[in-house]
XYZ file of C-alpha atoms in Angstrom:
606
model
C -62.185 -6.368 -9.698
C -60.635 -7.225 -12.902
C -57.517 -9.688 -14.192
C -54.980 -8.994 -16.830
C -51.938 -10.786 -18.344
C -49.353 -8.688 -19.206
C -48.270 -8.717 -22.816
C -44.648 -10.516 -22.681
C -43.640 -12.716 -24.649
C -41.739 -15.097 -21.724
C -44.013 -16.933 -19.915
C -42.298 -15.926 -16.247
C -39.657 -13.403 -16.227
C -39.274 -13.509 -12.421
C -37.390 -16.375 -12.423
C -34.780 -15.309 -14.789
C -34.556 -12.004 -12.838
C -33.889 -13.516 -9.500
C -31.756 -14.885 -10.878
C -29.923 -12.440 -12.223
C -30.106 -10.552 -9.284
C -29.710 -13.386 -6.604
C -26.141 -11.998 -5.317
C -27.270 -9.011 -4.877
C -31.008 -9.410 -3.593
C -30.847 -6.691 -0.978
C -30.941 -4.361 -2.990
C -35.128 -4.736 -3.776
C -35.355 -2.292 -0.134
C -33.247 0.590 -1.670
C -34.997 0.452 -5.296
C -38.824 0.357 -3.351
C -37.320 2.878 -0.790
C -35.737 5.180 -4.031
C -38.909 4.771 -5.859
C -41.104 6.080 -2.634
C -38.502 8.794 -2.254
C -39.540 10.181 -5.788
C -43.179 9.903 -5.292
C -42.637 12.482 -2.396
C -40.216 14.565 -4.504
C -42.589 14.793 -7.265
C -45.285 15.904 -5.154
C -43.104 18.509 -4.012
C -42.414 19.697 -7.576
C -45.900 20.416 -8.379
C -46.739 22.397 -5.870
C -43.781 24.647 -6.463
C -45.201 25.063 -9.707
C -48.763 25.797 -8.020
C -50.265 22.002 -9.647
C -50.923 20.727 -6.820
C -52.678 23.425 -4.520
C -53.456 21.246 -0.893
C -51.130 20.767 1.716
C -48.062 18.953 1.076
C -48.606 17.789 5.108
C -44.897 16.034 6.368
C -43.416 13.986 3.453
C -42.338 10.682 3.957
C -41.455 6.773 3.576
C -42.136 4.137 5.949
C -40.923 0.503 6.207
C -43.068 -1.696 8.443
C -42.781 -5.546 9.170
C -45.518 -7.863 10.182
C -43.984 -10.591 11.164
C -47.184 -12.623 11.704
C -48.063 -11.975 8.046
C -44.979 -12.307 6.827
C -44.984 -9.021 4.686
C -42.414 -5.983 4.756
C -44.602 -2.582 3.758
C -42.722 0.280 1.888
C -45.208 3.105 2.451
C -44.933 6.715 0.988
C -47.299 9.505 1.063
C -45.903 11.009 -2.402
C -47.756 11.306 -5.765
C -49.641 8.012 -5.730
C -51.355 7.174 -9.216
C -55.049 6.311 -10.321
C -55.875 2.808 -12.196
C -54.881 4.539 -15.274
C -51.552 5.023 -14.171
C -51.317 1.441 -12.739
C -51.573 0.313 -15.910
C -49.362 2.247 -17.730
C -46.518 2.343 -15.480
C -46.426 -0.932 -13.963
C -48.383 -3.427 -16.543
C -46.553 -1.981 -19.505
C -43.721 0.509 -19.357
C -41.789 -1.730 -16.645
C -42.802 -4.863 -18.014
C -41.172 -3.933 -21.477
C -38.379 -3.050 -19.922
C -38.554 -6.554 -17.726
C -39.135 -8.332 -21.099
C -36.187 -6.417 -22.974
C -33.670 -7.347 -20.148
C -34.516 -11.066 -20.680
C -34.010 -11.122 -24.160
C -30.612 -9.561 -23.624
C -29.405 -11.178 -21.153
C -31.405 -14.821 -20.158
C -28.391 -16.338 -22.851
C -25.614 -15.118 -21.509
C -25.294 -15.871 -18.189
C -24.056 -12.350 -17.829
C -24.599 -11.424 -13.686
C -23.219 -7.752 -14.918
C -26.347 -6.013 -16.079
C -28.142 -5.144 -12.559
C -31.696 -4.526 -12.530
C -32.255 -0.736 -12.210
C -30.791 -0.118 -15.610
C -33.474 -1.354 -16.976
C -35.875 0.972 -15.156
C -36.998 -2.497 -13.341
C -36.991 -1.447 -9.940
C -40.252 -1.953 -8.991
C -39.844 -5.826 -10.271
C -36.621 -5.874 -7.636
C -39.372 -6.687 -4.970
C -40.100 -9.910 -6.533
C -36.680 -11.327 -5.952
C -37.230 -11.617 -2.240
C -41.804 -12.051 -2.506
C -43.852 -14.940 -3.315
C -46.822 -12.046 -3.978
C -46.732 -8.213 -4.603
C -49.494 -5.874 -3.840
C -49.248 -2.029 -4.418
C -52.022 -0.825 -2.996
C -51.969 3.900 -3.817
C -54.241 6.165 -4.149
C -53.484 9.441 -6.244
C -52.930 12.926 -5.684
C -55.369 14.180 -8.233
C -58.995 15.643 -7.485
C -62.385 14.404 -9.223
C -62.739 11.761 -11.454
C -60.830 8.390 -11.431
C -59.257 8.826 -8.280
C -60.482 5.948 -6.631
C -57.792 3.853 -4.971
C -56.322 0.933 -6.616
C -54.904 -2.421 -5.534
C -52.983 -4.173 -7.579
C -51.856 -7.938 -7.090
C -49.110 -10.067 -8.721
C -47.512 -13.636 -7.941
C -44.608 -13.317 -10.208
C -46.180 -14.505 -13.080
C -47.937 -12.373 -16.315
C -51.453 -12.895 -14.208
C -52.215 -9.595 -12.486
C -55.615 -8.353 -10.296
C -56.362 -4.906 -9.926
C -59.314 -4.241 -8.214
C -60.497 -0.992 -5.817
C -59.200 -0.123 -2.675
C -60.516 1.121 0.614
C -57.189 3.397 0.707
C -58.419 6.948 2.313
C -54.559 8.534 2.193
C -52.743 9.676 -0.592
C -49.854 7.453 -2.136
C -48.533 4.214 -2.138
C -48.222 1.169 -0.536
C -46.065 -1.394 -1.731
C -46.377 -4.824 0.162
C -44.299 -7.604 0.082
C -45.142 -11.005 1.541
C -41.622 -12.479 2.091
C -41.074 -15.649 0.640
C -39.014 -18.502 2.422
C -35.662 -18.477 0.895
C -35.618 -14.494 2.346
C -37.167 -14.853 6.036
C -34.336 -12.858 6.797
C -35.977 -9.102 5.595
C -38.290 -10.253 8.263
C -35.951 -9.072 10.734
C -35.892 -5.790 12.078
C -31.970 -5.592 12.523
C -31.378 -6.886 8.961
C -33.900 -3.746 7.526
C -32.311 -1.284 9.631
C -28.857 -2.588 8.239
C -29.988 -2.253 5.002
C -31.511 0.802 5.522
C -28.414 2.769 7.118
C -26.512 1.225 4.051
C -28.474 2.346 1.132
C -30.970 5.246 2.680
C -29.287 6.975 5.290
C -28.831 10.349 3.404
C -31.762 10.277 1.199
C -34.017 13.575 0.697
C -37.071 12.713 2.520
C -37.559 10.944 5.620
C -37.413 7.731 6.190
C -39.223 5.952 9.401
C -38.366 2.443 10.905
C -40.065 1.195 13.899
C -40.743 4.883 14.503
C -37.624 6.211 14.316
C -36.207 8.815 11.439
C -32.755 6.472 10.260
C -31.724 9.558 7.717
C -30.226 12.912 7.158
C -32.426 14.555 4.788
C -29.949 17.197 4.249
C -26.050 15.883 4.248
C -22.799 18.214 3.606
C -22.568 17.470 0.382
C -26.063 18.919 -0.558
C -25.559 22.019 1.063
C -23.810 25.136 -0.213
C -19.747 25.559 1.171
C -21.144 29.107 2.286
C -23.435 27.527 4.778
C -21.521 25.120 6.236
C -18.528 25.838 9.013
C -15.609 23.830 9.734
C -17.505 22.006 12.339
C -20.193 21.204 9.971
C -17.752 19.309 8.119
C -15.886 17.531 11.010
C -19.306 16.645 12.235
C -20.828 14.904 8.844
C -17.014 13.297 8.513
C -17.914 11.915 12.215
C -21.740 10.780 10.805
C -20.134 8.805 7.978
C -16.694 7.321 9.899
C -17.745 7.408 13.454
C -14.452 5.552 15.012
C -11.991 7.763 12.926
C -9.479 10.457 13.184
C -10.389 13.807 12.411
C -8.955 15.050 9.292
C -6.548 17.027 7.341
C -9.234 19.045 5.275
C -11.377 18.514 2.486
C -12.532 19.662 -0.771
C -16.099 20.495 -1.508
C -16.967 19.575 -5.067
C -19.634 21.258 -6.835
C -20.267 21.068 -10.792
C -23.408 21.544 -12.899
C -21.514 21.381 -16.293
C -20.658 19.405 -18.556
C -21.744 16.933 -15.832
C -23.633 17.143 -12.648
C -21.595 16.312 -9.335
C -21.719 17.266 -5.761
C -19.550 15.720 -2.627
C -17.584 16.140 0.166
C -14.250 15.096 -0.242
C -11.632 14.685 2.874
C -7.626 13.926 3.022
C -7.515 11.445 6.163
C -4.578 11.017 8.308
C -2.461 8.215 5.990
C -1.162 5.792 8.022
C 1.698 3.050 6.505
C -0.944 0.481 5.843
C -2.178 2.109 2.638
C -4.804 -0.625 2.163
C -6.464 -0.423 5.271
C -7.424 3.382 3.789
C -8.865 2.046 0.543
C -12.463 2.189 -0.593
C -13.746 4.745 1.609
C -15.475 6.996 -0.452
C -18.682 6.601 -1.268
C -21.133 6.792 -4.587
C -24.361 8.272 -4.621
C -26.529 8.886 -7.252
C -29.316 12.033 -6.268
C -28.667 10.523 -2.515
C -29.006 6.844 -3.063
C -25.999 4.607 -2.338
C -24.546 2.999 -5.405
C -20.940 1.602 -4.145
C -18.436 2.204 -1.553
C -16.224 0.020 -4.109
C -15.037 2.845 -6.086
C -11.371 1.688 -7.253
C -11.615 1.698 -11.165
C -14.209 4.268 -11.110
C -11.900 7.180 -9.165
C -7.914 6.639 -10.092
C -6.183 4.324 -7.752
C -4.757 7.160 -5.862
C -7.723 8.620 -4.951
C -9.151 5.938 -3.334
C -6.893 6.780 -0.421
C -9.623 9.690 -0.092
C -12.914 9.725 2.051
C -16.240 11.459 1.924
C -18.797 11.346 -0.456
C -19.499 11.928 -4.311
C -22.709 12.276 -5.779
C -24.229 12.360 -9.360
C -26.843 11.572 -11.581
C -25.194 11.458 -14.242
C -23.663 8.001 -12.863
C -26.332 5.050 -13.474
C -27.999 3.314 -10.784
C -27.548 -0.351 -9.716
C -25.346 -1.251 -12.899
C -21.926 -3.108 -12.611
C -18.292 -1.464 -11.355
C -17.051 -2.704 -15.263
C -20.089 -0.973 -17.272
C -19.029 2.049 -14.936
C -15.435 2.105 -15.215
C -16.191 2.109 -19.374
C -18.885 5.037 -18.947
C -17.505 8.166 -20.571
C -19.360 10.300 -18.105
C -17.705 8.395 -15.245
C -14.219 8.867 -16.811
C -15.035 12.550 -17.037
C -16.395 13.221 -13.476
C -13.257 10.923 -13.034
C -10.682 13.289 -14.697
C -12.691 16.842 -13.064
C -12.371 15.112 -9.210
C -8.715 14.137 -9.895
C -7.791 18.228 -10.913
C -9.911 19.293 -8.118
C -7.623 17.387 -5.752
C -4.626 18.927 -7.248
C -6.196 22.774 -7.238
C -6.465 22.112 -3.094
C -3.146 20.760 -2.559
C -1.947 23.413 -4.322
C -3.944 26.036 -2.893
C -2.716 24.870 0.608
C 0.984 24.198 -0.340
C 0.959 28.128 -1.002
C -1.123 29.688 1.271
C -0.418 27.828 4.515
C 3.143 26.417 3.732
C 3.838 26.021 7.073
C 0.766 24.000 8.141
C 1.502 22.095 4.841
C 4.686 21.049 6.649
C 3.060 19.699 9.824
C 0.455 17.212 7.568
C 3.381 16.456 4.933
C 3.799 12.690 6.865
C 0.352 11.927 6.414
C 0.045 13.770 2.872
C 3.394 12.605 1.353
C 1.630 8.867 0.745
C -1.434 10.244 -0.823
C 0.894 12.335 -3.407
C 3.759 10.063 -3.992
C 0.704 7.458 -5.041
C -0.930 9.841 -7.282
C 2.347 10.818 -9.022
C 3.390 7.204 -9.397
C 0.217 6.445 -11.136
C -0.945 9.078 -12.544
C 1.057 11.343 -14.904
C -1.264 14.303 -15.439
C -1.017 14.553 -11.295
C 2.357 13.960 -11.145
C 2.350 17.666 -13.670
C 0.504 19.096 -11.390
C 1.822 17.703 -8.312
C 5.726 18.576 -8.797
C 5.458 21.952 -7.389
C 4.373 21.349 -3.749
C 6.050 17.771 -3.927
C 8.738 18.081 -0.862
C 11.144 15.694 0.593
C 12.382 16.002 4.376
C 16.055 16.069 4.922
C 17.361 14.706 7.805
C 17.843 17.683 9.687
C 13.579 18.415 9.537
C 13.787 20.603 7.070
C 11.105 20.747 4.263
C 12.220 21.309 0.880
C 10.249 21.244 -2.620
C 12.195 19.777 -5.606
C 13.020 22.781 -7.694
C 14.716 24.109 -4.399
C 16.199 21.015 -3.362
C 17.983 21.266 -7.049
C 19.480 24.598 -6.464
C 20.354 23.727 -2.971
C 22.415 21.106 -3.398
C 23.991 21.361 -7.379
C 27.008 23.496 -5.483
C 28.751 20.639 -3.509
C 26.505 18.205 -4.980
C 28.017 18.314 -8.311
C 30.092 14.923 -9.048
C 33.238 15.202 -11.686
C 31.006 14.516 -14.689
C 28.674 17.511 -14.312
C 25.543 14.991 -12.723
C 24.054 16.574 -9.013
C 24.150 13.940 -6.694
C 20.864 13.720 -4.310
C 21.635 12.174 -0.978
C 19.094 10.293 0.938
C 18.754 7.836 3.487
C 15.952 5.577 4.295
C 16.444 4.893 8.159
C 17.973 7.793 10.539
C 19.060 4.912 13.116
C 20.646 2.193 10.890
C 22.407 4.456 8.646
C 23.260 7.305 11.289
C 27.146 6.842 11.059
C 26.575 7.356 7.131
C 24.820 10.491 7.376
C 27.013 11.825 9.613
C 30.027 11.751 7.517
C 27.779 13.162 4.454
C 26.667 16.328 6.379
C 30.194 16.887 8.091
C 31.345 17.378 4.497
C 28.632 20.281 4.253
C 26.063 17.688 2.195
C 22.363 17.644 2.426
C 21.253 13.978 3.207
C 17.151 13.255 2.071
C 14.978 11.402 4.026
C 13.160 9.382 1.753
C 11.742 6.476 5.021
C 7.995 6.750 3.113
C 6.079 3.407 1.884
C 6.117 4.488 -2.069
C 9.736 6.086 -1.891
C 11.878 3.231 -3.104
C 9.295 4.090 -6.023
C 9.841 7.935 -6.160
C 13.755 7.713 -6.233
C 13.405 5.996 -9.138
C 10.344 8.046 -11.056
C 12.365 11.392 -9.463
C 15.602 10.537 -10.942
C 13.877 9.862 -14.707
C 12.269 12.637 -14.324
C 14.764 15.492 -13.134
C 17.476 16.281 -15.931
C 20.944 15.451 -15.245
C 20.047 14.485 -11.424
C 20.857 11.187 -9.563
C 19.706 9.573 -6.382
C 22.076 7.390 -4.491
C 21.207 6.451 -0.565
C 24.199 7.493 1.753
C 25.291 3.794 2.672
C 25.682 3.087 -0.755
C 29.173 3.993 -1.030
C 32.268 5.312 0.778
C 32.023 9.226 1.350
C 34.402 9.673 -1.340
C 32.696 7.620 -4.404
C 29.173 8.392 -3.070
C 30.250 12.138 -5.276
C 33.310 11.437 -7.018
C 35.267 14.474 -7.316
C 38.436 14.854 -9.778
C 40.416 15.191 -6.858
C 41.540 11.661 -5.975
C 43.056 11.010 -2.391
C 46.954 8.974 -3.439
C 47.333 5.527 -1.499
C 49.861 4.776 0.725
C 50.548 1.492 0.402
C 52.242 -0.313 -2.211
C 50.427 -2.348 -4.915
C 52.016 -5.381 -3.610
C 51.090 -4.709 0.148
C 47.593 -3.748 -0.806
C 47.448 -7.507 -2.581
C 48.468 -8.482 0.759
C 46.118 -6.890 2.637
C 43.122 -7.857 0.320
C 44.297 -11.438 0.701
C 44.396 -11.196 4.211
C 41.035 -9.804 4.978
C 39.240 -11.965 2.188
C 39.989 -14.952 4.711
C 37.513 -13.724 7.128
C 35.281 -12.740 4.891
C 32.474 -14.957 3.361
C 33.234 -14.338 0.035
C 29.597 -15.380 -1.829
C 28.278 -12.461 0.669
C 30.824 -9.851 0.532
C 33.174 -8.281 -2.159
C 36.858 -6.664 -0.550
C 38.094 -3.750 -2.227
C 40.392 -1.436 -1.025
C 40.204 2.632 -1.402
C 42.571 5.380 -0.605
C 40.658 7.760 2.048
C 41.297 9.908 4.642
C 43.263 8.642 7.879
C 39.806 9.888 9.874
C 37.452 7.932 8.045
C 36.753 4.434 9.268
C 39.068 1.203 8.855
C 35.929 -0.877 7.071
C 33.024 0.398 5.698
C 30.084 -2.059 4.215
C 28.032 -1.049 1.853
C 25.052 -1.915 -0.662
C 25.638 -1.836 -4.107
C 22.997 1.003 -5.248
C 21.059 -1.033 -7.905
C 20.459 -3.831 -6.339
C 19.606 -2.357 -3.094
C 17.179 -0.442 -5.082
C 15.616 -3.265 -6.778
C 15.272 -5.106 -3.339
C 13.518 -2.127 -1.849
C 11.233 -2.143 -4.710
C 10.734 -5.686 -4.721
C 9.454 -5.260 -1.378
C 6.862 -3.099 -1.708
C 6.060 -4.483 -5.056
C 5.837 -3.256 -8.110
C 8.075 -2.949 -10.950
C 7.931 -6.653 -11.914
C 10.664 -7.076 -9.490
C 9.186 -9.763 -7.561
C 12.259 -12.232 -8.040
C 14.741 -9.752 -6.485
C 13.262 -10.071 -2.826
C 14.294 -13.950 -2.856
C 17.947 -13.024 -4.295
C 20.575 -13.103 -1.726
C 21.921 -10.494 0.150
C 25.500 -8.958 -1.290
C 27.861 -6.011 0.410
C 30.882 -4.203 -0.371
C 33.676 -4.267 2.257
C 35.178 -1.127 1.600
C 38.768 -0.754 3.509
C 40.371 2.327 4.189
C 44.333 1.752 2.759
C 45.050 4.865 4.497
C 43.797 3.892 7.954
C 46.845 3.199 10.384
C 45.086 -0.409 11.080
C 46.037 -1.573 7.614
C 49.508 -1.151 8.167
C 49.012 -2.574 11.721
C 47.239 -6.132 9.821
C 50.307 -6.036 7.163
C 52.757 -5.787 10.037
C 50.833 -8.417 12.663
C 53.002 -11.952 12.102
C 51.165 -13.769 14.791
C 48.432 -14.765 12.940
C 45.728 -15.614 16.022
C 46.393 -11.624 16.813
C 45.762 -10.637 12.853
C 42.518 -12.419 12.930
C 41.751 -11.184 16.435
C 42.608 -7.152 14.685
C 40.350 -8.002 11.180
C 37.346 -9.651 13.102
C 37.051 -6.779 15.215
C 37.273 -4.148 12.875
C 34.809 -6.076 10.726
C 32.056 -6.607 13.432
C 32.548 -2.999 13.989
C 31.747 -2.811 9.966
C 28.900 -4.614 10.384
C 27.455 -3.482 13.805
C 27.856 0.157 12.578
C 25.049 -1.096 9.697
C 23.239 -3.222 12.449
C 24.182 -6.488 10.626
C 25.984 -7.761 13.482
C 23.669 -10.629 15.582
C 22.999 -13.241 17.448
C 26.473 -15.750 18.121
C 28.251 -13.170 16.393
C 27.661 -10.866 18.562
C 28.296 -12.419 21.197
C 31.558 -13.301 20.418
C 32.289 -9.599 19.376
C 31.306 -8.991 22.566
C 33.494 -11.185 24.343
C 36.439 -10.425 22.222
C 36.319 -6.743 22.620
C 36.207 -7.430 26.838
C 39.486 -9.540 26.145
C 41.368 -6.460 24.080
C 39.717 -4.117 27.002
């Protein structure tokens, strides 16, 4: 047996680490597990290239916990290494990289800088172990392959001494300290496990059972795999979820490496309950499932997988969101996105249709946020109109510019936001031969706005906004038939009813047909509200503004001259409050004592 110190400079670097490392301790079993993993994968790569000329036998890691002992085991039959190797890889190489990530970081306080970036994962095991031993026993034939053991209490003081080790490879033994009697337990390892090591390339055993899939989607070539293969790995990685629209299969070996599975869930309204459900791999080890700065925001509405080793291990979400490799792989996953939509938007238009509900948030998001997908996105962009029909913008355009066309050469788009509430609206729009929008979606308050920037010589305005007749102005101009002095009058007379910090009056000449009243919401600031509740936009102040109509009345409609002609004024107020709850129940404004009374008066006039 001999001793060594290592040749640092800082007296105890496990200290410093821990601490470093304390929020994130768990992650010693996936850099021992990762590190096992390669020992078998390199043992594998010689003997395809004929170095290594015994039997391979079954590859694989085990985790084992004594609880009497107190020690978790991460066992591998891979590569092992001979005393040589001890000392080159773990007294030197990973101590220099231990002692360099003191010297950057013991100052600064700086949690950021994660352990495996410094090639330190070996030294993870310390964060959670009062004593180390690796106890392995190489591959190689002949001389100086006598098993080695190799002990360490956290400080520069190391034995290495033989072993009685018959197998090839490594054990690596930890005996738990008190502060982490928790990786004692069996549930807590097989947590951890299915977390970090449930898709890595060699099996993994726990308590005697295999916890992985050697062999996930993603890893496999799209020519292999059938529909089903997909739905079922989607089922292995969300168990309790919907099955989904489709997915994309990425696959790039230049000028990065990156693999995945990715899949467009059904969207539901709650757009945050979908976030941060893909997850990041690097060559099959879990990094994050907390992608959102890494991916653009809008693709964090995705699931599945991506995978690449060009990403760095165990570092921070901010030293990856600055990585230009990450902003690449970034930029390539974002146009691969686009390429599908695309690619199903014009081959299977219908069936495009059918998921449009569940699609239309994942699309509106991206071309909210991102302007190179809202390029891309334009063209298979559509908007429902309230008859169900489907209709992509550059149509929509042409569709409606013939009727659609107001006096000052702008096309009017018509939309409504709620087929119920604004159903009396809508009607009178589509008798006149218009096309009326749906636009109901959680971003769309958002898309009117972006839309109506973005489409020359185009403007949105919701159905209820207006009167039938202002909502397109026309040159055409229907005359009044009252006086100016009797419409006075009947302004006066109305505006006593009327609450006047809540509603303005104003009268318009329309057709004898059209309603007596009609209330309606100034377009801007209805727009700002909607906005405002969503958020967004800044507008954050709008949403505690109060709420302001129009009372549009008809000067046409026989019931003005029948309020201009009432003297008994109990029978005037009786006429005006009816035809205004009628106003205001027709945009379901009209509640509780209010209603009542409505109710009751319109028994008495029955």
């Amino acid at each position: 047996m001999s001793t060594g110190k290592i040749n640092v400079n800082t007296e105890n670097i496990f200290p410093i680490i821990k601490k470093f490392l304390y929020s994130d301790h768990e992650i010693f079993l996936r850099e021992l597990v990762s590190n096992a993993v390669d020992a078998c994968q390199k043992l594998k790569t010689l003997a395809s290239a004929g170095e290594f000329k015994d039997e391979i036998g079954d590859l694989k890691v085990e985790i084992l916990i004594d609880k009497e002992k107190k020690t978790l085991t991460i066992r591998d039959n891979g590569i092992g290494m001979n005393q040589e190797e001890v000392d080159k890889y773990i007294n030197q190489i990973a101590f220099s990289s231990a002692e360099e990530f003191v010297s950057k970081y013991k100052d600064k306080g700086d949690a950021n800088a994660i352990i495996g970036h410094f090639g330190l994962g070996f030294y993870s095991a310390f964060m959670v172990s009062e004593k180390v031993e690796l106890i392995t026993k190489t591959h190689k034939k002949g001389k100086g392959n006598t098993a080695v053991k190799w002990e360490c209490d956290g400080s520069p003081e190391y034995t290495i001494s033989d072993s009685d080790k018959k197998t090839r490879g490594t054990d690596v033994v930890l005996f738990i300290n008190e502060e982490s009697i928790e990786f004692l337990e069996s549930a807590r390892i097989k947590t951890l496990l299915d977390k970090y090591c449930k898709f890595l390339p060699v099996n993994i055993e726990f308590e005697g059972a295999s916890i992985n899939n050697t062999k996930p989607a993603w890893t496999r070539k799209p020519a292999d795999l059938s529909p089903e293969d997909y739905l079922s790995f989607y089922k292995e990685i969300y168990p309790y979820s919907e099955d989904p629209l489709f997915h994309i299969h990425l696959n790039v070996d230049y000028p990065f490496n990156l693999t995945g599975v990715l899949y467009f869930p059904k969207l539901k309204k709650n757009v945050e309950v979908q976030k941060n459900k893909i997850q990041l791999y690097s060559n099959q080890v879990f990094v994050t499932d907390s992608v959102e700065g890494i991916v653009p925001e809008f693709l964090t509405l995705l699931h599945g997988v991506i995978d690449s080793p060009d990403i760095p291990l165990n570092v921070s979400r901010s030293y990856l969101q600055s990585d230009g490799n990450v902003k690449k792989i970034s930029g390539h996953i974002m146009k691969k996105v686009a390429d599908k939509l695309d690619e199903e938007f014009k081959e299977q238009r219908e069936n495009f249709e059918k998921r449009w509900d569940d699609l239309k948030v994942f699309i509106s998001y991206g071309m909210l946020s991102e302007e190179k997908f809202y390029d891309r996105a334009k063209s298979f962009y559509l908007i429902k109109t309230t008859k169900d029909e489907y209709i992509d913008l550059d149509s929509l355009v042409e569709k409606v510019k013939p009727l659609q066309t107001d006096k000052h050469g702008k096309t009017i788009i018509l939309y409504a936001t709620n087929l119920d509430a604004q159903h009396a609206f809508i009607d009178a729009a589509t008798n006149r031969g218009y096309t009326v929008m749906l636009m109901d979606g959680v971003f769309d308050s958002h898309m009117v706005n972006s839309l109506e920037q973005k489409i020359e010589n185009t403007s949105f305005v919701r159905v209820d906004s207006n009167t039938i007749d202002k909502l397109i102005e026309k040159e055409e101009v229907l005359p009044s038939k009252l006086s100016a002095e009797q419409e006075e009058t009947l302004k006066k007379d109305i505006e006593e009813f009327v609450t006047k910090e809540k509603f303005t009056v104003t009268l318009e000449a329309m057709s004898e047909s059209e309603s007596p009243f009609h209330i309606t919401i100034p377009e801007f600031m209805r727009r700002m509200k909607d906005m405002a509740a969503i958020g967004g936009g800044g507008m954050d102040f709008m949403s505690n503004m109060p709420e302001h109509y129009n009372l549009v009345v008809n000067s046409n409609h026989p019931l003005s001259n029948k309020i201009l002609d009432e003297k008994d004024e109990s029978k005037k107020k009786a006429v005006i409050s009816q035809a205004f709850d009628l106003a205001l129940l027709s945009q379901n404004m009209l509640k509780g004592e209010d209603l009542t009374k409505f109710i009751r008066r319109s028994i008495e006039l029955i």
